[in-house]
PDB file of C-alpha atoms and ligand atoms in Angstrom:
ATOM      1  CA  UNK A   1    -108.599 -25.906-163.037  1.00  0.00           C
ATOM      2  CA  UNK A   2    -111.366 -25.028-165.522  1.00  0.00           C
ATOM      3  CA  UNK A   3    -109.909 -26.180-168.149  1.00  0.00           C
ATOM      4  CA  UNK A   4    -110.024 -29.426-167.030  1.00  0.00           C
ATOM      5  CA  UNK A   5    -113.784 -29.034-166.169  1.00  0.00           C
ATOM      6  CA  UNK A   6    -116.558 -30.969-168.074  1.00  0.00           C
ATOM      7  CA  UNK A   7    -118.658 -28.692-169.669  1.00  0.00           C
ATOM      8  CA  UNK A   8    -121.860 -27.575-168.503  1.00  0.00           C
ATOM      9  CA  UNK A   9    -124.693 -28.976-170.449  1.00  0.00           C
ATOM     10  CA  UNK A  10    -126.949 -26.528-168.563  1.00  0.00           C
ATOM     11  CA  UNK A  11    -125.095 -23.230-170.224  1.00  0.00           C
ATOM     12  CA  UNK A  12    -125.358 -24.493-173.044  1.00  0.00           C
ATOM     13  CA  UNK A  13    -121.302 -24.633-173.171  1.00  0.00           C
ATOM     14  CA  UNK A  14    -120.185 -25.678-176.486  1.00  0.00           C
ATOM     15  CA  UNK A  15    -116.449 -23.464-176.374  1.00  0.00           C
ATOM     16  CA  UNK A  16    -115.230 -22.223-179.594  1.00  0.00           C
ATOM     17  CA  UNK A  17    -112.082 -24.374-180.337  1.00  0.00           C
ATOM     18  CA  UNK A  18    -111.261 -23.920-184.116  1.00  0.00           C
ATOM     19  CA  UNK A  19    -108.504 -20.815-184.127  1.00  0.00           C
ATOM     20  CA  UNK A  20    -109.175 -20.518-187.786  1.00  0.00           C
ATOM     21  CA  UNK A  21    -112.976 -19.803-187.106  1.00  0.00           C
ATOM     22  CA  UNK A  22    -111.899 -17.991-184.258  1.00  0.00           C
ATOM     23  CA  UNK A  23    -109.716 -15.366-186.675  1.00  0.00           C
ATOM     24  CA  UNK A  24    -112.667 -15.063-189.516  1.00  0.00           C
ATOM     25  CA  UNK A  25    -115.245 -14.000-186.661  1.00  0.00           C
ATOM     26  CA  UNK A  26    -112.895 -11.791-185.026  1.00  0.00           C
ATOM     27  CA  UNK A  27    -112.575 -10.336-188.303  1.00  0.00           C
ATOM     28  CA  UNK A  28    -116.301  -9.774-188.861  1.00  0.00           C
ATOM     29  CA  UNK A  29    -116.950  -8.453-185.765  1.00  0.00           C
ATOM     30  CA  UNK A  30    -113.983  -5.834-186.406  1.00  0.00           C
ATOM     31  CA  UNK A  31    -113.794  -4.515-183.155  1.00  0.00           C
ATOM     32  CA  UNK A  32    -111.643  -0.733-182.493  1.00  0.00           C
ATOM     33  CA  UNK A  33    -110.228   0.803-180.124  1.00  0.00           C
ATOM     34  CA  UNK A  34    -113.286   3.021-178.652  1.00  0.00           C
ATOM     35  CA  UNK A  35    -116.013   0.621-179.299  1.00  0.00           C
ATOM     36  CA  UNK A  36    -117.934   0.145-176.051  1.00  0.00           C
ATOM     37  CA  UNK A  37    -118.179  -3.938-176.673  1.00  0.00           C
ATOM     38  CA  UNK A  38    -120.354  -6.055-174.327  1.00  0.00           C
ATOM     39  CA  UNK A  39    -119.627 -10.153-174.635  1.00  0.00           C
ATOM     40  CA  UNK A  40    -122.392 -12.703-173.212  1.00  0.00           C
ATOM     41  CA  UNK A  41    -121.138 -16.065-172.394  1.00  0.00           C
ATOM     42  CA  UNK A  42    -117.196 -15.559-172.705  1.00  0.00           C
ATOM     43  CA  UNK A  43    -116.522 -19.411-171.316  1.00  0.00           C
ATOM     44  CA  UNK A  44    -113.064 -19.269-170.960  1.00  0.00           C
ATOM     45  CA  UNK A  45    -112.199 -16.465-172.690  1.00  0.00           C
ATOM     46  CA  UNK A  46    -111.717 -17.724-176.938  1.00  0.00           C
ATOM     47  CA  UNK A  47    -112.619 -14.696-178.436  1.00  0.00           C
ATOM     48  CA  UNK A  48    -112.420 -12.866-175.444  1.00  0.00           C
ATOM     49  CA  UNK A  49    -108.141 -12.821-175.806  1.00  0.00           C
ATOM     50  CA  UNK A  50    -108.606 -11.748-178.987  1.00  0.00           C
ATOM     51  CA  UNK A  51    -111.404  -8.890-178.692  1.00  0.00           C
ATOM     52  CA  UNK A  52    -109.284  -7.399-175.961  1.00  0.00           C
ATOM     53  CA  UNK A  53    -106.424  -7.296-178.081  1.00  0.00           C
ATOM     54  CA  UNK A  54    -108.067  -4.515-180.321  1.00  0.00           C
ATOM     55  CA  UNK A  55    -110.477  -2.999-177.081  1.00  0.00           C
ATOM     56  CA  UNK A  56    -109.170  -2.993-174.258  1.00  0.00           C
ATOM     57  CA  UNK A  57    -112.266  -1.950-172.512  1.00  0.00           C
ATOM     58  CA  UNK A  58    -114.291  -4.541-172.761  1.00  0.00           C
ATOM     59  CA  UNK A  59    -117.740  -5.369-170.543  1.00  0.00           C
ATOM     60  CA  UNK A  60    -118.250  -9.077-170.245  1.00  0.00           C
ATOM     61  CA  UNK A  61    -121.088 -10.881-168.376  1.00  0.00           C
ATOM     62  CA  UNK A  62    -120.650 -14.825-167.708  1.00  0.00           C
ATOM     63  CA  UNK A  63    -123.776 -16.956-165.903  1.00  0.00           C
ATOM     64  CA  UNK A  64    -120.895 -20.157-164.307  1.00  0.00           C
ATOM     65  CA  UNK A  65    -119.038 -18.811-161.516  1.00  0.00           C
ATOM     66  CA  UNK A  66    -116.338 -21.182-162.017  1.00  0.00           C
ATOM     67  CA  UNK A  67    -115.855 -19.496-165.414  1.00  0.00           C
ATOM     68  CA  UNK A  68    -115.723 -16.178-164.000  1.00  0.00           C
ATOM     69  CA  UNK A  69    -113.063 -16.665-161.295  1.00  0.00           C
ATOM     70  CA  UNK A  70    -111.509 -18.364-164.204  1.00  0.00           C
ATOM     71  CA  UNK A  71    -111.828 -15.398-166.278  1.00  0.00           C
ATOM     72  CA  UNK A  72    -110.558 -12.972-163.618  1.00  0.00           C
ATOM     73  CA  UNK A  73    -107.618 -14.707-162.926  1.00  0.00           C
ATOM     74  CA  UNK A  74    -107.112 -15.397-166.889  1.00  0.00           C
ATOM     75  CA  UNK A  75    -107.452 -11.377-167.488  1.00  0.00           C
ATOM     76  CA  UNK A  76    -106.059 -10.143-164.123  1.00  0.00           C
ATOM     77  CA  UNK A  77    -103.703  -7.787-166.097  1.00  0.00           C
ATOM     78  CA  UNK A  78    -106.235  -6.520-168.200  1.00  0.00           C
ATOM     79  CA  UNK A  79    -107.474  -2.783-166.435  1.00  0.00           C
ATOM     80  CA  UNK A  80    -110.293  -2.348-168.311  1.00  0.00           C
ATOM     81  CA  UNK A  81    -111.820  -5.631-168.171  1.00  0.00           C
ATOM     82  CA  UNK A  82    -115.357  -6.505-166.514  1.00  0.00           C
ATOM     83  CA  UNK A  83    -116.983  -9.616-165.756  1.00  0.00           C
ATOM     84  CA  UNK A  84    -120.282  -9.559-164.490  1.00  0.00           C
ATOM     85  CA  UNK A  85    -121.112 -13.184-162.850  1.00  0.00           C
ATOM     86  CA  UNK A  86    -124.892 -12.679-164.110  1.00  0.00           C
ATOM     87  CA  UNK A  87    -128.060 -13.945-166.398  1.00  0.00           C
ATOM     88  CA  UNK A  88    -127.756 -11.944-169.297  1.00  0.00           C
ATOM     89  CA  UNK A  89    -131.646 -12.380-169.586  1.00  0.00           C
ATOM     90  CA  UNK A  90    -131.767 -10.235-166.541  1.00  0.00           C
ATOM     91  CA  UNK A  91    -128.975  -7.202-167.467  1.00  0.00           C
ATOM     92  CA  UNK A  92    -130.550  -4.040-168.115  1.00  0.00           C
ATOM     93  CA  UNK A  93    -128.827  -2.784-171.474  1.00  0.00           C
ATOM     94  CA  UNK A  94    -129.773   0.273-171.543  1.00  0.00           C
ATOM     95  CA  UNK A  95    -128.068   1.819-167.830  1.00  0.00           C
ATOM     96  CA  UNK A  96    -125.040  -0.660-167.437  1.00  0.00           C
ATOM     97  CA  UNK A  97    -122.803  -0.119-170.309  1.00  0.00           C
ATOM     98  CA  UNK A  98    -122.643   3.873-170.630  1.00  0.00           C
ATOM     99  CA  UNK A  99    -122.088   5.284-172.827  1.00  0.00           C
ATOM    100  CA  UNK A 100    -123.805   4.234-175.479  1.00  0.00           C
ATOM    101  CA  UNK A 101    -124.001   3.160-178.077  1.00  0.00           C
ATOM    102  CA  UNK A 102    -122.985  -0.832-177.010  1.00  0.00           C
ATOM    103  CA  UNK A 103    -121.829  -3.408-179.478  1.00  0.00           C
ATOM    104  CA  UNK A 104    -122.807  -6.581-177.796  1.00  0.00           C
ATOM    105  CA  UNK A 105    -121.012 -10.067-179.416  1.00  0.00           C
ATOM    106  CA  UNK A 106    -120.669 -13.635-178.027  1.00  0.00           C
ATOM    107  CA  UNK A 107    -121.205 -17.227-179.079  1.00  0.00           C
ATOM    108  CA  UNK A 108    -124.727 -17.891-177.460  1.00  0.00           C
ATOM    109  CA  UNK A 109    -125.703 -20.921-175.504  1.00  0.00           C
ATOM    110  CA  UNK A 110    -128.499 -21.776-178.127  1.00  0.00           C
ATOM    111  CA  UNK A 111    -131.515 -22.232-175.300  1.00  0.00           C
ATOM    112  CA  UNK A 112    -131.162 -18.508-174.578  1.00  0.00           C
ATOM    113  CA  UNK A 113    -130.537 -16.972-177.880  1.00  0.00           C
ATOM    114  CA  UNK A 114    -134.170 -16.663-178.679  1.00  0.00           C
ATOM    115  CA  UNK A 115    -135.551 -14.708-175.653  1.00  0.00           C
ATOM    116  CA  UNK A 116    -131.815 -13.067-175.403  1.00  0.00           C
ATOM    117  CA  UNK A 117    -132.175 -11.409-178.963  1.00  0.00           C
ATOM    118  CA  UNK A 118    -135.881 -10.139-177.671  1.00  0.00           C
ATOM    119  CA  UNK A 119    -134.674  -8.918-174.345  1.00  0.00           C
ATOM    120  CA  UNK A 120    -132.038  -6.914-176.583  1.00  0.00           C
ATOM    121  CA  UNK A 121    -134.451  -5.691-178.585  1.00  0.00           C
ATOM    122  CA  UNK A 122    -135.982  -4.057-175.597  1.00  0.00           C
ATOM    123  CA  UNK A 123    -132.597  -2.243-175.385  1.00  0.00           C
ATOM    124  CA  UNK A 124    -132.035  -1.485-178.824  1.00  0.00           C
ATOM    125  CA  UNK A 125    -131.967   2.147-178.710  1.00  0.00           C
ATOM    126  CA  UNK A 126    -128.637   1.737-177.202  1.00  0.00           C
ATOM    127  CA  UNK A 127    -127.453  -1.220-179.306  1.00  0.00           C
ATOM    128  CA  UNK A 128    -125.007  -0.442-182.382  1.00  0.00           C
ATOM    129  CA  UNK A 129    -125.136  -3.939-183.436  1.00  0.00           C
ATOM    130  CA  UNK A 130    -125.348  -7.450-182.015  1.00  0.00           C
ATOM    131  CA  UNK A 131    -122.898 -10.241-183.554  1.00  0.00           C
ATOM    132  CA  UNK A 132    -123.833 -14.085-182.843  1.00  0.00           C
ATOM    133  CA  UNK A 133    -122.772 -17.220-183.343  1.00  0.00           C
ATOM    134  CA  UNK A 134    -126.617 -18.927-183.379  1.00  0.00           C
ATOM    135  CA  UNK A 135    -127.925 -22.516-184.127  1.00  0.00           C
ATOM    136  CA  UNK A 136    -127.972 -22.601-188.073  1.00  0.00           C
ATOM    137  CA  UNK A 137    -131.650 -22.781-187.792  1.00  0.00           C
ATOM    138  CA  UNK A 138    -132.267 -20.223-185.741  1.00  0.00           C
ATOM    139  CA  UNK A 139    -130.141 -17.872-188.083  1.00  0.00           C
ATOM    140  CA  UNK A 140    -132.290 -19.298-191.011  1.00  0.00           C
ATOM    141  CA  UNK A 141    -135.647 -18.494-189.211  1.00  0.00           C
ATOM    142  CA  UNK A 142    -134.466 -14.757-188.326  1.00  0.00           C
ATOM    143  CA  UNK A 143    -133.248 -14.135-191.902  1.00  0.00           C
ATOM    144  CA  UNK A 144    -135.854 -15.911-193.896  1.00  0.00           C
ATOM    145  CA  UNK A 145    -137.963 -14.554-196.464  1.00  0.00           C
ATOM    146  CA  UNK A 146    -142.074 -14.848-197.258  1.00  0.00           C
ATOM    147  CA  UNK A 147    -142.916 -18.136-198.939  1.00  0.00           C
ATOM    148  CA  UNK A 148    -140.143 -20.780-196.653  1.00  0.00           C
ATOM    149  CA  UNK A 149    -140.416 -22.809-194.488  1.00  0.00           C
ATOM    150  CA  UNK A 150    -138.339 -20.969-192.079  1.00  0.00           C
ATOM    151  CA  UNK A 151    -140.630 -17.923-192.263  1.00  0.00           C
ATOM    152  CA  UNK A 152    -142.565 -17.603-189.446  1.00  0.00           C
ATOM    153  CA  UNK A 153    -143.288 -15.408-185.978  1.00  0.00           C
ATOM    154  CA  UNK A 154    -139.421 -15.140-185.090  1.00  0.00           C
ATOM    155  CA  UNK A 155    -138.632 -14.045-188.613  1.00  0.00           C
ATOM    156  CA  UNK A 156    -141.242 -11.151-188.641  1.00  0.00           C
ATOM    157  CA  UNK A 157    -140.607  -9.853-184.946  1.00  0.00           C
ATOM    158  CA  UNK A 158    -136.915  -9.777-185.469  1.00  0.00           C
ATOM    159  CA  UNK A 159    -136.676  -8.386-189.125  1.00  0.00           C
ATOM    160  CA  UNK A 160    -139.577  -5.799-187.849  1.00  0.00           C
ATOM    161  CA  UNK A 161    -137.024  -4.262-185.084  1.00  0.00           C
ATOM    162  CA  UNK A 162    -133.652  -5.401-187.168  1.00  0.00           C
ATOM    163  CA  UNK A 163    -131.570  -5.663-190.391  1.00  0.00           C
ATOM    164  CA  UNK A 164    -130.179  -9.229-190.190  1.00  0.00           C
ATOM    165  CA  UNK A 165    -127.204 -10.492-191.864  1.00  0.00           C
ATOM    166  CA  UNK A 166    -125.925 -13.918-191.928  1.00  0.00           C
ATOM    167  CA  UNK A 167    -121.901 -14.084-192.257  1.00  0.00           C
ATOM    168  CA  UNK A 168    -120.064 -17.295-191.354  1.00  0.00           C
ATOM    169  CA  UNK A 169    -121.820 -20.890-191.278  1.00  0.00           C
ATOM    170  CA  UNK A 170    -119.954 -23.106-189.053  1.00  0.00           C
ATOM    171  CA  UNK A 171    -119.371 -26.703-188.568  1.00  0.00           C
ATOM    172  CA  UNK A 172    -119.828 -28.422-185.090  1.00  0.00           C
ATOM    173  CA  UNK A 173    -116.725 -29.583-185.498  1.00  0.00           C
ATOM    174  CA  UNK A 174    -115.482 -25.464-184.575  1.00  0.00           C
ATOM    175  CA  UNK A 175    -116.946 -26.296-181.410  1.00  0.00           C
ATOM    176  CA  UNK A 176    -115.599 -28.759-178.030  1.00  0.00           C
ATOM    177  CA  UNK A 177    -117.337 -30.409-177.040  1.00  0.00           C
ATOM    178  CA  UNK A 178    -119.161 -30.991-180.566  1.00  0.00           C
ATOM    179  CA  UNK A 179    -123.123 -29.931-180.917  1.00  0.00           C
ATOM    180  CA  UNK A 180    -125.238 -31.931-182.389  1.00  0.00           C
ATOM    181  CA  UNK A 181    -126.092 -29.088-185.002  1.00  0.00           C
ATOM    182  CA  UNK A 182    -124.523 -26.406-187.266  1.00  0.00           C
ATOM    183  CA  UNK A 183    -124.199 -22.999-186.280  1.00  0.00           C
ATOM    184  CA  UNK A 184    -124.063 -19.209-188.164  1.00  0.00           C
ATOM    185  CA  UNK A 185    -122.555 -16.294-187.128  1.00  0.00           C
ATOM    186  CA  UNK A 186    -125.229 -13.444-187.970  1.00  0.00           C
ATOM    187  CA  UNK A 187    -124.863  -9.720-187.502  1.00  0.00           C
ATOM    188  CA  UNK A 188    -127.990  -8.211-186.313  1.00  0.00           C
ATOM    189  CA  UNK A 189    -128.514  -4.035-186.613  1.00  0.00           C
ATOM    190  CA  UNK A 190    -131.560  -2.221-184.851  1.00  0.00           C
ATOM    191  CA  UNK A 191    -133.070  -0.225-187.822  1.00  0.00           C
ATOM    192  CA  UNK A 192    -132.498   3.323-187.130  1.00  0.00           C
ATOM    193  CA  UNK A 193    -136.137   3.829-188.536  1.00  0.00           C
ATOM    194  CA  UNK A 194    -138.864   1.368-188.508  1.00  0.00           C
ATOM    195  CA  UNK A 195    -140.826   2.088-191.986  1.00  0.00           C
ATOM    196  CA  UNK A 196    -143.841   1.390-191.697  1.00  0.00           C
ATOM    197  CA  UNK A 197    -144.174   1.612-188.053  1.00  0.00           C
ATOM    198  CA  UNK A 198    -146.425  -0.375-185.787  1.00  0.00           C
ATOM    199  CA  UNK A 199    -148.785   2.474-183.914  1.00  0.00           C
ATOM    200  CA  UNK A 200    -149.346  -0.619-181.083  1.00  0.00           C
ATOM    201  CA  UNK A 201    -146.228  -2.986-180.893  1.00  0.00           C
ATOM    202  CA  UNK A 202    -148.379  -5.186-178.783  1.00  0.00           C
ATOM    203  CA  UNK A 203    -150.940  -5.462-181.051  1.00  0.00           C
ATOM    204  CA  UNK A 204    -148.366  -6.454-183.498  1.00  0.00           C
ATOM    205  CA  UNK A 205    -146.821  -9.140-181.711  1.00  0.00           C
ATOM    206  CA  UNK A 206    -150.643 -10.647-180.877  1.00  0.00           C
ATOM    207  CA  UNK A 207    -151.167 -10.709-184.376  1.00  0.00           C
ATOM    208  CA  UNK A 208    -148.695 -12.093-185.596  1.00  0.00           C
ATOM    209  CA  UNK A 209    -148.751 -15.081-183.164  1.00  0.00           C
ATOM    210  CA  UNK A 210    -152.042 -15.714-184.043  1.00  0.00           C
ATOM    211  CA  UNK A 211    -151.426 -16.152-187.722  1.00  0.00           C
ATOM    212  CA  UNK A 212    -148.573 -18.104-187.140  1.00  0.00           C
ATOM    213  CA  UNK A 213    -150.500 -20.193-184.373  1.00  0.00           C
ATOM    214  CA  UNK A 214    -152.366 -21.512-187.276  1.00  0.00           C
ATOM    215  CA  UNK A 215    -149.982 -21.563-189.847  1.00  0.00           C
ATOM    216  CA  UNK A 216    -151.764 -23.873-192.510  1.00  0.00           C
ATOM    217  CA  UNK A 217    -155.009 -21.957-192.073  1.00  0.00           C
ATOM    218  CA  UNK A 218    -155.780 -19.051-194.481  1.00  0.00           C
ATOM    219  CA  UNK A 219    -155.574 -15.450-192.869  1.00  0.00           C
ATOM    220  CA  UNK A 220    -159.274 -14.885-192.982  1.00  0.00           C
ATOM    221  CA  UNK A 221    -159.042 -17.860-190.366  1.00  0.00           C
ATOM    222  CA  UNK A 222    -157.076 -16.411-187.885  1.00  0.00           C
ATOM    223  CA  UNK A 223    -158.204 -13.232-188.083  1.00  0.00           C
ATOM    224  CA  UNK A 224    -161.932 -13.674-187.313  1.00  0.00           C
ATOM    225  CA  UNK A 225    -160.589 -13.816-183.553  1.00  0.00           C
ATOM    226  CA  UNK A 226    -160.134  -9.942-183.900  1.00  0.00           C
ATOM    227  CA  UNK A 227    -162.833  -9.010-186.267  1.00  0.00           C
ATOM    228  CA  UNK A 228    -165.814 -11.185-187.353  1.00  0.00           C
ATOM    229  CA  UNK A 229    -165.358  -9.869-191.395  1.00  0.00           C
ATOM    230  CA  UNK A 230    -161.866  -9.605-192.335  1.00  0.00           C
ATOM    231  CA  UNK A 231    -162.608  -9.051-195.687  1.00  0.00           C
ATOM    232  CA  UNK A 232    -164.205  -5.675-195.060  1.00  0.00           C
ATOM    233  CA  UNK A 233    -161.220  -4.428-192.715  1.00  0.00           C
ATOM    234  CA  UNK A 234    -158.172  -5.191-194.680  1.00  0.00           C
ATOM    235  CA  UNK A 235    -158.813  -4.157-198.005  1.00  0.00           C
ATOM    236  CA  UNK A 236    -155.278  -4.450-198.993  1.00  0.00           C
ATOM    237  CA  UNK A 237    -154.404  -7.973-198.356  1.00  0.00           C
ATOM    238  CA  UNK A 238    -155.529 -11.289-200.314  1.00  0.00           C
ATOM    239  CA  UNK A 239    -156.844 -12.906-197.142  1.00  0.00           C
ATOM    240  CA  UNK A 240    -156.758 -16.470-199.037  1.00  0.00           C
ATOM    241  CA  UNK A 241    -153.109 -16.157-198.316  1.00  0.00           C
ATOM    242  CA  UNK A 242    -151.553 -18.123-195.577  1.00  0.00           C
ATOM    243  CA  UNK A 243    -149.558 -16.920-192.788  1.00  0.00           C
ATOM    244  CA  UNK A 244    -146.291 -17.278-194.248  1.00  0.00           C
ATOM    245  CA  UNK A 245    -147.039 -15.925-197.605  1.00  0.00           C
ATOM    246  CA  UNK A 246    -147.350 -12.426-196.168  1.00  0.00           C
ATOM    247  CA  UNK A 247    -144.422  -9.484-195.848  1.00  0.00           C
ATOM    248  CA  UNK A 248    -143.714  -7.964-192.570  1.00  0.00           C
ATOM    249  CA  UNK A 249    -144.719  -4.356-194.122  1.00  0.00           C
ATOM    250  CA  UNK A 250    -148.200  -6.550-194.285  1.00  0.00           C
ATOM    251  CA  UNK A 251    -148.432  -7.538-191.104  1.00  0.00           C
ATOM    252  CA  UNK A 252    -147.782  -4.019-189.926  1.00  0.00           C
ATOM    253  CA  UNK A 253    -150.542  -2.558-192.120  1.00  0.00           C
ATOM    254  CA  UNK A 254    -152.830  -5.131-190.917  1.00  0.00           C
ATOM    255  CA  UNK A 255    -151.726  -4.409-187.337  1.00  0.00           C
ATOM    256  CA  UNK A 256    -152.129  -1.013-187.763  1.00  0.00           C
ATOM    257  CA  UNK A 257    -155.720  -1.330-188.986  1.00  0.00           C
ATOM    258  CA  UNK A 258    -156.762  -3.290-186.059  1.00  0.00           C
ATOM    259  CA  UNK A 259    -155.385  -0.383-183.609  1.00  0.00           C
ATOM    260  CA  UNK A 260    -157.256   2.106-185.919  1.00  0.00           C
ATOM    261  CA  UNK A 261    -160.781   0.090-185.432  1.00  0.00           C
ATOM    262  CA  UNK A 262    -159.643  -0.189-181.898  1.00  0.00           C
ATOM    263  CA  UNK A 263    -160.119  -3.636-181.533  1.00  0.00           C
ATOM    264  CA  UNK A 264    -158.110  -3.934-178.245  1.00  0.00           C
ATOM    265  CA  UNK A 265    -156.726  -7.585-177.079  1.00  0.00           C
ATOM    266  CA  UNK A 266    -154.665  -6.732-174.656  1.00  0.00           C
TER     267      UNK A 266
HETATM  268  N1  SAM B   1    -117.579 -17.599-175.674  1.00  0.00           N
HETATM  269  C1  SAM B   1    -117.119 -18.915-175.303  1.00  0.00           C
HETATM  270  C2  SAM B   1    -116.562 -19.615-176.510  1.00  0.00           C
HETATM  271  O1  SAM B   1    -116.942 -19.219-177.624  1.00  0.00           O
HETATM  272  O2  SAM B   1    -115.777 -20.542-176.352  1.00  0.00           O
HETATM  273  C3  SAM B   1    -118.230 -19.751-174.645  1.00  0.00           C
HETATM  274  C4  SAM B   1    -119.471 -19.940-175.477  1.00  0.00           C
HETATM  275  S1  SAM B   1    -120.608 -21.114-174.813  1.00  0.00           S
HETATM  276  C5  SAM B   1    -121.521 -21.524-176.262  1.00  0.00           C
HETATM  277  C6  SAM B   1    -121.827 -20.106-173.977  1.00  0.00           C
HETATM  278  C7  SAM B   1    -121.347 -19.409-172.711  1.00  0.00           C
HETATM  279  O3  SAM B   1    -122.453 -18.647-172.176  1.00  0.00           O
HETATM  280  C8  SAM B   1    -120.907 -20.326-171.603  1.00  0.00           C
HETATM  281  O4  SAM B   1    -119.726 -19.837-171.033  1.00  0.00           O
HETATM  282  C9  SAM B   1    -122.052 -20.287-170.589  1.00  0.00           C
HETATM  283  O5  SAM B   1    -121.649 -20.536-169.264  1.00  0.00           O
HETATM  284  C10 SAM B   1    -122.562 -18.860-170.766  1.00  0.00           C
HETATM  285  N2  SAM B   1    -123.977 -18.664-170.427  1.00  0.00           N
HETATM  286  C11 SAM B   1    -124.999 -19.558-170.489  1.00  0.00           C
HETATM  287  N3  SAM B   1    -126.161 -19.006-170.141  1.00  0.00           N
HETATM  288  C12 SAM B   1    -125.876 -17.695-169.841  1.00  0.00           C
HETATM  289  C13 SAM B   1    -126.669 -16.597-169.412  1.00  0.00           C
HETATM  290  N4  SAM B   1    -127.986 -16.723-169.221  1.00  0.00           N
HETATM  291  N5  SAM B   1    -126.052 -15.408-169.203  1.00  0.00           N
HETATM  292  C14 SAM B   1    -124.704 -15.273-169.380  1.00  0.00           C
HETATM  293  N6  SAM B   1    -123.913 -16.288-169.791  1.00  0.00           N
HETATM  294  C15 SAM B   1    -124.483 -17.480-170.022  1.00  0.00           C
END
């Protein structure tokens, strides 16, 4: 049976194990009666039991086919209970889950979390709220602030399209079998409106990867790839500043100028 199973390294299966940490996310998530929830990577089911326990219509979506006949048989009583045996890098958000909008929760396999959170972001005019348990340091990049260490590319993307909230940190020792690393559960909400908006979103991701491409390099540096005087086009900004010692409402404005001057790189 699955339980007996060795984890797969591959999916990134470290299963949630610690019923106390189990009860304080369950908690945070608060899930009710009519929310339209959406779980990625249920395993075999640890805070799926529980989530169906307050909504009984619940959409899950689980990559290891052994976990999903496991799950099926697990939940066979359960009506209103999907699994989908799929990537969740490939779902399409926006059709599958109607209506919206979706809550979407689960305790990631950390080498998908990254592009997962940016394929949601695709989707996130459908997308209440997302609630994940990440690797500590991934949480710590997403939330960080100008002037850290953590503050780079992934912080200003993600905190451009979303409001992020770290809630729990959690040990490794929550976890079987143990990761090598600590982990946060983080609530992430799609900002209803994006002040000051990016004109070119494209142009706003190719910026900021430059910058951050060269992170010890001033921003005049880096920006001389778009525009061979910085100076003159971004009046605004102290271009001795580094990458990381800029706001995302910066970046924006800068991003915004460049689509102004039409200086197209894409
Ligand atoms: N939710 C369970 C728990 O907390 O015990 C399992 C969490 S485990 C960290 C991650 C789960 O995501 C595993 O069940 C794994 O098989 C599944 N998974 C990995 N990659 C996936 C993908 N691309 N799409 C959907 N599920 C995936």
């Amino acid at each position: 049976m699955c339980q007996n199973n060795q984890a797969k390294k591959r999916f990134g299966q470290n299963f949630l194990a610690d019923t106390d940490i189990i009860d304080q996310i369950i908690e945070i998530i608060d899930p009710k009666y009519l929310d339209n929830l959406v779980e990625i990577g249920p395993g075999k089911g640890a805070l799926t039991e529980r989530l169906l326990h307050f909504c009984p219509r619940l959409w899950t979506i689980e990559i290891d086919k052994d976990l999903v006949q496991f799950l099926k048989k697990r939940f066979v009583h359960e009506k209103d209970f999907f699994v989908a045996e799929s990537d969740a890098l490939k779902i399409n958000f926006s059709r599958n889950f109607a209506p919206p909008p979706i809550r979407v929760v689960g305790n990631l396999p950390y080498n998908i979390a990254t592009p997962l959170i940016f394929h949601l972001i695709q989707h996130r005019h459908v997308i209440k709220d997302m609630l994940f348990m990440l690797q500590l340091e991934v949480a710590q990049r997403i939330h960080a602030k100008p002037c850290s260490k953590a503050y780079g590319r992934l912080t200003v993307m993600v905190q451009y399209f979303c409001e992020v909230f770290p809630m729990l940190n959690v040990q490794p020792s929550a976890f079987h079998p143990t990761p090598k690393v600590s982990s946060c559960f983080v609530r992430l909400i799609p900002r209803k409106r994006i002040n000051p908006i990016a004109e070119d979103e494209l142009m706003l991701a190719d910026l900021v990867t430059t910058c951050f491409q060269q992170r010890r390099k001033t921003l005049r540096n880096s920006l001389r790839r778009f525009c061979p005087k910085p100076d003159e086009f971004f009046p605004a900004i102290d271009l001795s500043l580094r990458p990381d010692q800029i706001s995302v409402k910066d970046y924006v404005y800068m991003s915004n100028q460049l689509t102004h001057l039409n200086f197209n790189t894409h």
